[in-house]
């Protein structure tokens, strides 16, 4: 199960509640604070339905999307909108490259899916721009392609692995 790191970061215990009101205890597989992604695992006696990631590189500005979440404790809330922009930097970290949407995203939508019209996950609802704390039509989601890269590493290694180039950029003077 993919969610946001900030959703589970301070948790002592993690439970996942499903549409039929059943709950399962979740095990934390790994987190990546830099992209705000967390990967959980649940054990179930019955098969669980799952969603597929869309190729977020194929999405375009103006495409219709649906955001699902649990804003203000109202589980299963669905809102609709369009993709407003790509590659948004909201100063959340070094890997900012968010999908911007006008689908209403509020507190509690974090970690929920942003669906394309085919029912595939194009993003993970992550943040909003708001001076009041409520939705003003500017929401942000981690792209599914980035989420897939991160969750694949979390599943394999329990953490992300990134290259590091040890250089410093500075202005060069005539001297």
PDB file of C-alpha atoms in Angstrom:
ATOM      1  CA  UNK A   1       0.000   0.000   0.000  1.00  0.00           C
ATOM      2  CA  UNK A   2       1.419   3.350  -1.046  1.00  0.00           C
ATOM      3  CA  UNK A   3       0.782   6.467   1.034  1.00  0.00           C
ATOM      4  CA  UNK A   4       2.600   9.621   2.090  1.00  0.00           C
ATOM      5  CA  UNK A   5       5.416   9.563   4.608  1.00  0.00           C
ATOM      6  CA  UNK A   6       3.867  12.495   6.478  1.00  0.00           C
ATOM      7  CA  UNK A   7       0.671  10.464   7.012  1.00  0.00           C
ATOM      8  CA  UNK A   8       2.412   7.681   8.971  1.00  0.00           C
ATOM      9  CA  UNK A   9       5.576   9.440  10.156  1.00  0.00           C
ATOM     10  CA  UNK A  10       4.609   9.888  13.818  1.00  0.00           C
ATOM     11  CA  UNK A  11       2.520   6.700  14.095  1.00  0.00           C
ATOM     12  CA  UNK A  12       3.101   4.124  16.825  1.00  0.00           C
ATOM     13  CA  UNK A  13       0.757   1.700  15.102  1.00  0.00           C
ATOM     14  CA  UNK A  14      -0.543   1.701  11.528  1.00  0.00           C
ATOM     15  CA  UNK A  15      -3.908   0.275  10.540  1.00  0.00           C
ATOM     16  CA  UNK A  16      -5.487   0.313   7.105  1.00  0.00           C
ATOM     17  CA  UNK A  17      -9.247   0.662   6.870  1.00  0.00           C
ATOM     18  CA  UNK A  18     -10.924  -0.722   3.775  1.00  0.00           C
ATOM     19  CA  UNK A  19     -14.135   0.245   1.989  1.00  0.00           C
ATOM     20  CA  UNK A  20     -16.068  -2.537   3.770  1.00  0.00           C
ATOM     21  CA  UNK A  21     -14.962  -1.068   7.146  1.00  0.00           C
ATOM     22  CA  UNK A  22     -12.597  -3.970   7.828  1.00  0.00           C
ATOM     23  CA  UNK A  23      -9.193  -3.055   9.243  1.00  0.00           C
ATOM     24  CA  UNK A  24      -5.809  -4.706   8.965  1.00  0.00           C
ATOM     25  CA  UNK A  25      -2.633  -3.950  10.842  1.00  0.00           C
ATOM     26  CA  UNK A  26       0.040  -2.656   8.460  1.00  0.00           C
ATOM     27  CA  UNK A  27       3.764  -3.223   8.526  1.00  0.00           C
ATOM     28  CA  UNK A  28       5.967  -0.331   7.434  1.00  0.00           C
ATOM     29  CA  UNK A  29       8.238  -1.531   4.614  1.00  0.00           C
ATOM     30  CA  UNK A  30      10.045   1.768   4.140  1.00  0.00           C
ATOM     31  CA  UNK A  31       9.751   5.506   3.737  1.00  0.00           C
ATOM     32  CA  UNK A  32      11.358   8.211   1.677  1.00  0.00           C
ATOM     33  CA  UNK A  33      11.081  11.635   3.300  1.00  0.00           C
ATOM     34  CA  UNK A  34      12.543  13.411   0.268  1.00  0.00           C
ATOM     35  CA  UNK A  35       9.624  12.387  -1.960  1.00  0.00           C
ATOM     36  CA  UNK A  36       7.107  11.979   0.912  1.00  0.00           C
ATOM     37  CA  UNK A  37       6.354   8.360  -0.038  1.00  0.00           C
ATOM     38  CA  UNK A  38       5.804   5.432   2.324  1.00  0.00           C
ATOM     39  CA  UNK A  39       5.207   1.768   1.537  1.00  0.00           C
ATOM     40  CA  UNK A  40       3.079  -0.429   3.796  1.00  0.00           C
ATOM     41  CA  UNK A  41       2.245  -4.129   3.743  1.00  0.00           C
ATOM     42  CA  UNK A  42      -0.853  -5.869   5.066  1.00  0.00           C
ATOM     43  CA  UNK A  43      -1.548  -9.584   5.401  1.00  0.00           C
ATOM     44  CA  UNK A  44      -5.057 -10.704   4.455  1.00  0.00           C
ATOM     45  CA  UNK A  45      -6.724 -14.091   4.319  1.00  0.00           C
ATOM     46  CA  UNK A  46      -8.769 -13.007   1.310  1.00  0.00           C
ATOM     47  CA  UNK A  47      -7.474 -11.468  -1.925  1.00  0.00           C
ATOM     48  CA  UNK A  48      -7.404  -7.690  -1.846  1.00  0.00           C
ATOM     49  CA  UNK A  49      -8.289  -5.505  -4.822  1.00  0.00           C
ATOM     50  CA  UNK A  50      -5.498  -3.282  -6.082  1.00  0.00           C
ATOM     51  CA  UNK A  51      -4.963  -0.325  -8.369  1.00  0.00           C
ATOM     52  CA  UNK A  52      -2.582   0.054 -11.278  1.00  0.00           C
ATOM     53  CA  UNK A  53      -0.192   2.937 -11.767  1.00  0.00           C
ATOM     54  CA  UNK A  54      -0.713   4.935 -14.945  1.00  0.00           C
ATOM     55  CA  UNK A  55       2.251   6.251 -16.929  1.00  0.00           C
ATOM     56  CA  UNK A  56       2.173   9.829 -15.621  1.00  0.00           C
ATOM     57  CA  UNK A  57       4.423  10.941 -18.497  1.00  0.00           C
ATOM     58  CA  UNK A  58       1.485  10.330 -20.848  1.00  0.00           C
ATOM     59  CA  UNK A  59      -0.862  12.607 -18.875  1.00  0.00           C
ATOM     60  CA  UNK A  60      -1.355  16.138 -20.190  1.00  0.00           C
ATOM     61  CA  UNK A  61      -2.495  19.491 -18.853  1.00  0.00           C
ATOM     62  CA  UNK A  62      -6.276  19.591 -19.155  1.00  0.00           C
ATOM     63  CA  UNK A  63      -6.789  15.851 -18.661  1.00  0.00           C
ATOM     64  CA  UNK A  64      -9.583  15.012 -16.227  1.00  0.00           C
ATOM     65  CA  UNK A  65      -8.645  13.497 -12.868  1.00  0.00           C
ATOM     66  CA  UNK A  66     -10.379  12.320  -9.699  1.00  0.00           C
ATOM     67  CA  UNK A  67      -8.982  12.631  -6.177  1.00  0.00           C
ATOM     68  CA  UNK A  68     -10.074  10.194  -3.488  1.00  0.00           C
ATOM     69  CA  UNK A  69      -9.370  10.557   0.179  1.00  0.00           C
ATOM     70  CA  UNK A  70     -10.577  10.991   3.724  1.00  0.00           C
ATOM     71  CA  UNK A  71     -10.846  14.764   4.165  1.00  0.00           C
ATOM     72  CA  UNK A  72     -12.037  15.772   7.635  1.00  0.00           C
ATOM     73  CA  UNK A  73     -12.806  12.089   8.372  1.00  0.00           C
ATOM     74  CA  UNK A  74     -15.276  11.813   5.479  1.00  0.00           C
ATOM     75  CA  UNK A  75     -13.915   8.557   4.045  1.00  0.00           C
ATOM     76  CA  UNK A  76     -14.265   7.720   0.386  1.00  0.00           C
ATOM     77  CA  UNK A  77     -14.709  11.331  -0.715  1.00  0.00           C
ATOM     78  CA  UNK A  78     -14.288  11.773  -4.473  1.00  0.00           C
ATOM     79  CA  UNK A  79     -13.609  15.104  -6.154  1.00  0.00           C
ATOM     80  CA  UNK A  80     -12.948  15.835  -9.809  1.00  0.00           C
ATOM     81  CA  UNK A  81     -10.893  18.333 -11.740  1.00  0.00           C
ATOM     82  CA  UNK A  82      -8.178  18.607 -14.316  1.00  0.00           C
ATOM     83  CA  UNK A  83      -4.414  18.488 -14.369  1.00  0.00           C
ATOM     84  CA  UNK A  84      -3.390  22.129 -14.155  1.00  0.00           C
ATOM     85  CA  UNK A  85       0.395  21.782 -14.480  1.00  0.00           C
ATOM     86  CA  UNK A  86       3.369  19.443 -14.169  1.00  0.00           C
ATOM     87  CA  UNK A  87       6.776  19.687 -12.503  1.00  0.00           C
ATOM     88  CA  UNK A  88       5.631  22.100  -9.804  1.00  0.00           C
ATOM     89  CA  UNK A  89       8.271  22.993  -7.206  1.00  0.00           C
ATOM     90  CA  UNK A  90       6.554  23.879  -3.929  1.00  0.00           C
ATOM     91  CA  UNK A  91       9.749  23.991  -1.837  1.00  0.00           C
ATOM     92  CA  UNK A  92       8.924  20.705  -0.111  1.00  0.00           C
ATOM     93  CA  UNK A  93      12.282  19.109  -0.910  1.00  0.00           C
ATOM     94  CA  UNK A  94      14.959  18.445  -3.498  1.00  0.00           C
ATOM     95  CA  UNK A  95      12.752  16.144  -5.571  1.00  0.00           C
ATOM     96  CA  UNK A  96       9.812  18.498  -6.054  1.00  0.00           C
ATOM     97  CA  UNK A  97       8.114  17.696  -9.326  1.00  0.00           C
ATOM     98  CA  UNK A  98       4.446  17.640  -8.434  1.00  0.00           C
ATOM     99  CA  UNK A  99       1.363  17.306 -10.588  1.00  0.00           C
ATOM    100  CA  UNK A 100      -0.888  20.292  -9.891  1.00  0.00           C
ATOM    101  CA  UNK A 101      -4.643  19.751  -9.985  1.00  0.00           C
ATOM    102  CA  UNK A 102      -7.763  21.765  -9.276  1.00  0.00           C
ATOM    103  CA  UNK A 103      -9.573  18.657  -7.973  1.00  0.00           C
ATOM    104  CA  UNK A 104     -10.480  19.579  -4.408  1.00  0.00           C
ATOM    105  CA  UNK A 105      -7.796  18.212  -2.091  1.00  0.00           C
ATOM    106  CA  UNK A 106      -8.088  18.922   1.631  1.00  0.00           C
ATOM    107  CA  UNK A 107      -6.369  17.746   4.784  1.00  0.00           C
ATOM    108  CA  UNK A 108      -7.047  14.035   4.934  1.00  0.00           C
ATOM    109  CA  UNK A 109      -6.657  13.466   1.198  1.00  0.00           C
ATOM    110  CA  UNK A 110      -2.928  12.886   1.657  1.00  0.00           C
ATOM    111  CA  UNK A 111      -1.831   9.448   0.549  1.00  0.00           C
ATOM    112  CA  UNK A 112      -4.973   8.933  -1.524  1.00  0.00           C
ATOM    113  CA  UNK A 113      -4.930   8.285  -5.250  1.00  0.00           C
ATOM    114  CA  UNK A 114      -5.296  10.809  -8.054  1.00  0.00           C
ATOM    115  CA  UNK A 115      -6.991   8.805 -10.816  1.00  0.00           C
ATOM    116  CA  UNK A 116      -7.005   9.296 -14.558  1.00  0.00           C
ATOM    117  CA  UNK A 117     -10.175   8.665 -16.590  1.00  0.00           C
ATOM    118  CA  UNK A 118      -9.211   4.995 -17.052  1.00  0.00           C
ATOM    119  CA  UNK A 119      -9.213   4.389 -13.291  1.00  0.00           C
ATOM    120  CA  UNK A 120      -5.440   4.145 -13.007  1.00  0.00           C
ATOM    121  CA  UNK A 121      -3.394   6.049 -10.437  1.00  0.00           C
ATOM    122  CA  UNK A 122      -1.636   9.009 -12.035  1.00  0.00           C
ATOM    123  CA  UNK A 123      -0.495  10.492  -8.713  1.00  0.00           C
ATOM    124  CA  UNK A 124      -0.475  10.299  -4.913  1.00  0.00           C
ATOM    125  CA  UNK A 125      -2.288  13.266  -3.309  1.00  0.00           C
ATOM    126  CA  UNK A 126       0.300  15.009  -1.171  1.00  0.00           C
ATOM    127  CA  UNK A 127      -0.147  18.722  -0.511  1.00  0.00           C
ATOM    128  CA  UNK A 128      -2.311  21.777  -0.990  1.00  0.00           C
ATOM    129  CA  UNK A 129      -1.686  25.460  -1.351  1.00  0.00           C
ATOM    130  CA  UNK A 130      -3.946  27.230   1.087  1.00  0.00           C
ATOM    131  CA  UNK A 131      -3.758  30.246   3.341  1.00  0.00           C
ATOM    132  CA  UNK A 132      -6.881  29.131   5.230  1.00  0.00           C
ATOM    133  CA  UNK A 133      -6.169  25.390   5.523  1.00  0.00           C
ATOM    134  CA  UNK A 134      -9.020  24.454   3.162  1.00  0.00           C
ATOM    135  CA  UNK A 135      -8.984  23.737  -0.537  1.00  0.00           C
ATOM    136  CA  UNK A 136      -8.666  26.716  -2.857  1.00  0.00           C
ATOM    137  CA  UNK A 137      -8.343  24.605  -5.983  1.00  0.00           C
ATOM    138  CA  UNK A 138      -4.570  24.191  -5.927  1.00  0.00           C
ATOM    139  CA  UNK A 139      -3.555  20.666  -4.958  1.00  0.00           C
ATOM    140  CA  UNK A 140      -0.420  18.660  -5.601  1.00  0.00           C
ATOM    141  CA  UNK A 141       0.286  14.980  -6.165  1.00  0.00           C
ATOM    142  CA  UNK A 142       3.494  12.981  -6.483  1.00  0.00           C
ATOM    143  CA  UNK A 143       3.508  11.572 -10.021  1.00  0.00           C
ATOM    144  CA  UNK A 144       2.874   7.858 -10.378  1.00  0.00           C
ATOM    145  CA  UNK A 145       6.156   7.372 -12.240  1.00  0.00           C
ATOM    146  CA  UNK A 146       8.154   8.855  -9.352  1.00  0.00           C
ATOM    147  CA  UNK A 147       6.056   6.948  -6.782  1.00  0.00           C
ATOM    148  CA  UNK A 148       6.651   3.692  -8.664  1.00  0.00           C
ATOM    149  CA  UNK A 149      10.433   4.237  -8.758  1.00  0.00           C
ATOM    150  CA  UNK A 150      10.520   4.974  -5.039  1.00  0.00           C
ATOM    151  CA  UNK A 151       8.212   2.122  -3.997  1.00  0.00           C
ATOM    152  CA  UNK A 152      10.167  -0.378  -6.118  1.00  0.00           C
ATOM    153  CA  UNK A 153      13.315   0.583  -4.184  1.00  0.00           C
ATOM    154  CA  UNK A 154      11.502   0.536  -0.838  1.00  0.00           C
ATOM    155  CA  UNK A 155      10.183  -2.946  -1.617  1.00  0.00           C
ATOM    156  CA  UNK A 156      13.606  -4.228  -2.666  1.00  0.00           C
ATOM    157  CA  UNK A 157      15.901  -2.476  -0.170  1.00  0.00           C
ATOM    158  CA  UNK A 158      13.643  -0.985   2.536  1.00  0.00           C
ATOM    159  CA  UNK A 159      15.032   2.436   1.597  1.00  0.00           C
ATOM    160  CA  UNK A 160      15.858   4.482  -1.472  1.00  0.00           C
ATOM    161  CA  UNK A 161      19.266   4.502  -3.093  1.00  0.00           C
ATOM    162  CA  UNK A 162      20.397   7.628  -4.863  1.00  0.00           C
ATOM    163  CA  UNK A 163      23.623   8.581  -6.539  1.00  0.00           C
ATOM    164  CA  UNK A 164      25.629  11.428  -5.122  1.00  0.00           C
ATOM    165  CA  UNK A 165      27.896  13.676  -7.127  1.00  0.00           C
ATOM    166  CA  UNK A 166      30.450  15.351  -4.852  1.00  0.00           C
ATOM    167  CA  UNK A 167      30.835  18.695  -6.579  1.00  0.00           C
ATOM    168  CA  UNK A 168      30.301  22.272  -5.505  1.00  0.00           C
ATOM    169  CA  UNK A 169      28.968  24.895  -7.855  1.00  0.00           C
ATOM    170  CA  UNK A 170      30.283  28.417  -7.443  1.00  0.00           C
ATOM    171  CA  UNK A 171      31.001  31.502  -9.504  1.00  0.00           C
ATOM    172  CA  UNK A 172      34.442  31.644 -11.032  1.00  0.00           C
ATOM    173  CA  UNK A 173      36.303  34.927 -10.821  1.00  0.00           C
ATOM    174  CA  UNK A 174      39.041  36.140 -13.169  1.00  0.00           C
ATOM    175  CA  UNK A 175      41.649  35.112 -10.599  1.00  0.00           C
TER     176      UNK A 175
END
